[in-house]
Amino acid sequence: GAGVSQTPSNKVTEKGKYVELRCDPISGHTALYWYRQSLGQGPEFLIYFQGTGAADDSGLPNDRFFAVRPEGSVSTLKIQRTERGDSAVYLCASSLSNTGELFFGEGSRLTVL
Amino acid sequence: GESVGLHLPTLSVQEGDNSIINCAYSNSASDYFIWYKQESGKGPQFIIDIRSNMDKRQGQRVTVLLNKTVKHLSLQIAATQPGDSAVYFCAENIPAAGNKLTFGGGTRVLVKP
């Protein structure tokens, strides 16, 4: 596609459930980023992939959060045992290289009841 | 800790006037700065960037100024239009922290007709 695609756009789940959020980056972009944005705040870095490997996962808040990018393209952010505090918009971005402009998707809004 | 912040959370501007959005950063090692625009329900959209070896960069109706002496960044929008209404974020890249952008808290710009 022309831009970064994220699915689902909205996800409502119950506390304790498992959630997967998908990101389809711009074709050919080797770098992929996940950010989390709470209401009224700027995006917060979670994890960054260069190719298939996680180059920096220092922003993941705890071990309930995990992300993969097995073939160096699509990435999935996985959240186990969701908590109400996980409610936020999860943004994915990609760039042509690890020094280039970041192109963001429209985000997946997660609501944990 | 190191952070990027904004002085004004909300800026009301008359249509046709110029807008100035300010941002302070605290890490003198930051080498790259970007301004993003985010409309409601959408992901951040790149506006303009500037590297630390420059003090001014112009785009279409936008100018970014960088003052490294006081660690200050500003975005000027000329002839503000209703479509400029959005939240604006500045972001910085700290080389030692890897290629991940650190975002400030955002300024909402409201354009009055």
Tab-separated table of C-alpha atoms in Angstrom:
chain	number	residue	atom	x	y	z
A	1	GLY	CA	0.000	0.000	0.000
A	2	ALA	CA	0.883	3.639	-0.169
A	3	GLY	CA	1.313	4.143	3.552
A	4	VAL	CA	1.755	2.348	6.853
A	5	SER	CA	-1.285	0.209	7.531
A	6	GLN	CA	-2.381	-0.794	11.038
A	7	THR	CA	-5.081	-3.228	12.065
A	8	PRO	CA	-7.369	-3.248	13.863
A	9	SER	CA	-8.111	0.452	13.983
A	10	ASN	CA	-10.064	-0.097	17.190
A	11	LYS	CA	-9.907	-2.923	19.689
A	12	VAL	CA	-11.958	-3.260	22.846
A	13	THR	CA	-11.005	-6.060	25.187
A	14	GLU	CA	-11.457	-7.137	28.755
A	15	LYS	CA	-8.846	-6.977	31.448
A	16	GLY	CA	-6.662	-10.074	31.402
A	17	LYS	CA	-7.156	-10.890	27.727
A	18	TYR	CA	-4.462	-11.260	25.065
A	19	VAL	CA	-4.242	-8.769	22.202
A	20	GLU	CA	-2.353	-8.628	18.914
A	21	LEU	CA	-1.897	-5.459	16.889
A	22	ARG	CA	-0.591	-5.630	13.343
A	23	CYS	CA	1.535	-3.201	11.352
A	24	ASP	CA	2.173	-3.364	7.628
A	25	PRO	CA	4.987	-0.906	6.831
A	26	ILE	CA	5.684	0.886	3.586
A	27	SER	CA	7.166	-1.546	1.096
A	28	GLY	CA	10.937	-1.509	1.164
A	29	HIS	CA	11.247	0.218	4.530
A	30	THR	CA	13.750	-1.670	6.625
A	31	ALA	CA	13.164	0.139	9.909
A	32	LEU	CA	9.931	-0.264	11.855
A	33	TYR	CA	8.917	1.386	15.123
A	34	TRP	CA	6.142	0.955	17.658
A	35	TYR	CA	5.038	3.886	19.794
A	36	ARG	CA	2.272	4.250	22.350
A	37	GLN	CA	0.265	7.440	22.729
A	38	SER	CA	-1.972	8.213	25.689
A	39	LEU	CA	-4.642	10.869	25.454
A	40	GLY	CA	-3.205	14.377	25.341
A	41	GLN	CA	0.389	13.209	25.261
A	42	GLY	CA	3.115	12.715	22.716
A	43	PRO	CA	3.990	9.278	21.373
A	44	GLU	CA	6.278	7.192	23.601
A	45	PHE	CA	8.814	4.843	22.059
A	46	LEU	CA	8.301	1.128	22.627
A	47	ILE	CA	10.500	-0.863	20.238
A	48	TYR	CA	12.439	-0.507	17.009
A	49	PHE	CA	13.228	-3.164	14.400
A	50	GLN	CA	15.960	-3.045	11.810
A	51	GLY	CA	15.055	-5.860	9.458
A	52	THR	CA	13.884	-8.878	11.422
A	53	GLY	CA	15.681	-8.113	14.641
A	54	ALA	CA	14.671	-5.842	17.489
A	55	ALA	CA	17.447	-3.256	17.546
A	56	ASP	CA	16.081	-1.510	20.622
A	57	ASP	CA	13.285	-2.719	22.883
A	58	SER	CA	14.092	-0.435	25.786
A	59	GLY	CA	10.674	1.219	25.672
A	60	LEU	CA	8.604	-1.907	26.303
A	61	PRO	CA	7.045	-1.286	29.739
A	62	ASN	CA	7.211	-4.860	31.022
A	63	ASP	CA	7.339	-8.480	29.938
A	64	ARG	CA	3.646	-8.543	29.042
A	65	PHE	CA	4.601	-6.658	25.876
A	66	PHE	CA	6.351	-8.386	23.005
A	67	ALA	CA	6.772	-7.636	19.308
A	68	VAL	CA	7.932	-9.659	16.336
A	69	ARG	CA	8.828	-9.036	12.729
A	70	PRO	CA	9.669	-12.519	11.430
A	71	GLU	CA	10.169	-11.708	7.754
A	72	GLY	CA	11.387	-8.150	8.034
A	73	SER	CA	8.127	-6.642	6.847
A	74	VAL	CA	4.878	-7.019	8.820
A	75	SER	CA	5.181	-6.642	12.578
A	76	THR	CA	2.879	-7.744	15.367
A	77	LEU	CA	2.750	-6.169	18.811
A	78	LYS	CA	1.508	-8.653	21.384
A	79	ILE	CA	0.142	-7.740	24.795
A	80	GLN	CA	-0.564	-10.452	27.335
A	81	ARG	CA	-2.855	-10.193	30.363
A	82	THR	CA	-4.013	-6.727	29.371
A	83	GLU	CA	-4.561	-4.122	32.060
A	84	ARG	CA	-6.707	-0.992	32.000
A	85	GLY	CA	-3.531	1.079	31.957
A	86	ASP	CA	-2.640	-0.427	28.591
A	87	SER	CA	-5.466	1.569	27.005
A	88	ALA	CA	-3.888	3.900	24.454
A	89	VAL	CA	-3.332	4.393	20.747
A	90	TYR	CA	-0.536	2.186	19.486
A	91	LEU	CA	1.271	3.786	16.570
A	92	CYS	CA	3.509	2.077	14.079
A	93	ALA	CA	6.014	3.907	11.885
A	94	SER	CA	8.473	2.843	9.236
A	95	SER	CA	11.442	4.440	7.546
A	96	LEU	CA	13.679	3.654	4.634
A	97	SER	CA	16.706	3.474	6.861
A	98	ASN	CA	17.489	3.935	10.506
A	99	THR	CA	18.272	7.614	9.925
A	100	GLY	CA	15.382	8.563	7.711
A	101	GLU	CA	12.033	10.229	8.155
A	102	LEU	CA	9.449	8.200	10.074
A	103	PHE	CA	6.115	7.618	8.365
A	104	PHE	CA	3.344	6.847	10.836
A	105	GLY	CA	0.229	4.776	10.455
A	106	GLU	CA	-3.109	5.917	11.833
A	107	GLY	CA	-2.764	3.800	14.921
A	108	SER	CA	-4.690	1.085	16.689
A	109	ARG	CA	-6.823	2.352	19.550
A	110	LEU	CA	-6.854	-0.192	22.358
A	111	THR	CA	-9.425	0.034	25.125
A	112	VAL	CA	-9.165	-2.357	28.044
A	113	LEU	CA	-12.337	-2.551	30.104
B	1	GLY	CA	15.657	12.878	32.747
B	2	GLU	CA	16.197	14.014	29.178
B	3	SER	CA	13.019	15.356	27.670
B	4	VAL	CA	11.469	17.469	25.003
B	5	GLY	CA	8.798	19.863	26.151
B	6	LEU	CA	6.551	22.613	24.877
B	7	HIS	CA	5.772	25.976	26.417
B	8	LEU	CA	2.171	26.460	25.289
B	9	PRO	CA	-0.360	23.656	25.411
B	10	THR	CA	-2.970	25.553	23.342
B	11	LEU	CA	-2.562	28.305	20.768
B	12	SER	CA	-5.536	30.155	19.289
B	13	VAL	CA	-4.780	31.942	16.038
B	14	GLN	CA	-6.853	34.074	13.722
B	15	GLU	CA	-7.065	32.731	10.208
B	16	GLY	CA	-4.471	34.448	8.051
B	17	ASP	CA	-2.186	35.310	10.947
B	18	ASN	CA	1.175	33.693	11.526
B	19	SER	CA	1.565	30.997	14.204
B	20	ILE	CA	4.617	30.313	16.290
B	21	ILE	CA	4.927	27.087	18.261
B	22	ASN	CA	7.807	26.727	20.678
B	23	CYS	CA	9.665	23.722	22.003
B	24	ALA	CA	12.475	23.350	24.519
B	25	TYR	CA	14.798	20.394	24.538
B	26	SER	CA	17.224	19.415	27.239
B	27	ASN	CA	19.775	17.154	25.558
B	28	SER	CA	22.604	19.083	23.939
B	29	ALA	CA	23.669	15.899	22.119
B	30	SER	CA	20.481	15.828	20.048
B	31	ASP	CA	21.407	16.068	16.381
B	32	TYR	CA	18.094	15.967	14.565
B	33	PHE	CA	14.724	17.567	15.205
B	34	ILE	CA	11.364	17.077	13.547
B	35	TRP	CA	8.003	18.778	13.740
B	36	TYR	CA	4.937	16.590	13.348
B	37	LYS	CA	1.293	17.544	12.888
B	38	GLN	CA	-1.405	15.262	14.237
B	39	GLU	CA	-5.055	15.644	13.384
B	40	SER	CA	-7.729	13.993	15.473
B	41	GLY	CA	-7.847	10.241	14.971
B	42	LYS	CA	-4.808	10.172	12.729
B	43	GLY	CA	-1.136	9.391	13.067
B	44	PRO	CA	1.546	12.089	13.232
B	45	GLN	CA	2.393	13.606	9.875
B	46	PHE	CA	5.872	14.927	9.075
B	47	ILE	CA	6.026	18.686	8.549
B	48	ILE	CA	9.658	19.690	8.517
B	49	ASP	CA	12.972	18.653	9.999
B	50	ILE	CA	16.281	20.278	10.811
B	51	ARG	CA	19.714	18.954	11.661
B	52	SER	CA	21.805	20.400	14.430
B	53	ASN	CA	24.320	21.922	12.007
B	54	MET	CA	21.629	24.322	10.769
B	55	ASP	CA	19.734	27.105	12.506
B	56	LYS	CA	16.923	27.663	10.037
B	57	ARG	CA	15.059	25.666	7.454
B	58	GLN	CA	12.102	26.694	5.329
B	59	GLY	CA	9.356	24.695	3.738
B	60	GLN	CA	6.066	25.567	2.186
B	61	ARG	CA	4.492	28.108	4.597
B	62	VAL	CA	6.566	26.668	7.448
B	63	THR	CA	9.901	27.619	8.933
B	64	VAL	CA	11.795	25.840	11.690
B	65	LEU	CA	14.311	27.727	13.781
B	66	LEU	CA	16.877	26.040	15.985
B	67	ASN	CA	18.743	27.854	18.735
B	68	LYS	CA	21.283	25.457	20.170
B	69	THR	CA	22.587	27.980	22.664
B	70	VAL	CA	19.338	27.940	24.610
B	71	LYS	CA	18.148	24.538	23.345
B	72	HIS	CA	15.060	25.966	21.731
B	73	LEU	CA	13.156	24.969	18.626
B	74	SER	CA	10.251	26.799	17.015
B	75	LEU	CA	7.847	26.208	14.180
B	76	GLN	CA	6.439	29.175	12.318
B	77	ILE	CA	3.378	28.759	10.148
B	78	ALA	CA	2.674	31.610	7.764
B	79	ALA	CA	-0.863	32.676	6.923
B	80	THR	CA	-2.481	30.065	9.148
B	81	GLN	CA	-5.415	28.274	7.576
B	82	PRO	CA	-8.301	26.279	9.102
B	83	GLY	CA	-6.608	23.088	7.897
B	84	ASP	CA	-3.673	23.886	10.164
B	85	SER	CA	-5.805	23.181	13.228
B	86	ALA	CA	-4.171	20.177	14.868
B	87	VAL	CA	-1.760	19.167	17.604
B	88	TYR	CA	1.877	19.842	16.821
B	89	PHE	CA	4.732	17.840	18.325
B	90	CYS	CA	8.417	18.449	18.240
B	91	ALA	CA	10.676	15.426	18.430
B	92	GLU	CA	14.403	14.980	18.879
B	93	ASN	CA	16.857	12.273	18.040
B	94	ILE	CA	19.665	11.568	20.478
B	95	PRO	CA	22.391	9.576	18.675
B	96	ALA	CA	23.586	7.827	21.808
B	97	ALA	CA	20.066	6.585	22.449
B	98	GLY	CA	19.771	4.960	19.052
B	99	ASN	CA	17.536	5.994	16.211
B	100	LYS	CA	14.360	6.586	18.174
B	101	LEU	CA	12.589	9.910	18.355
B	102	THR	CA	11.665	11.427	21.703
B	103	PHE	CA	8.464	13.455	21.467
B	104	GLY	CA	7.318	16.414	23.470
B	105	GLY	CA	3.832	16.770	24.906
B	106	GLY	CA	2.271	18.684	22.004
B	107	THR	CA	0.653	22.064	21.368
B	108	ARG	CA	-2.895	22.308	20.112
B	109	VAL	CA	-3.393	24.988	17.468
B	110	LEU	CA	-6.939	26.284	16.989
B	111	VAL	CA	-7.527	28.454	13.952
B	112	LYS	CA	-10.404	30.900	14.334
B	113	PRO	CA	-12.246	31.984	11.169
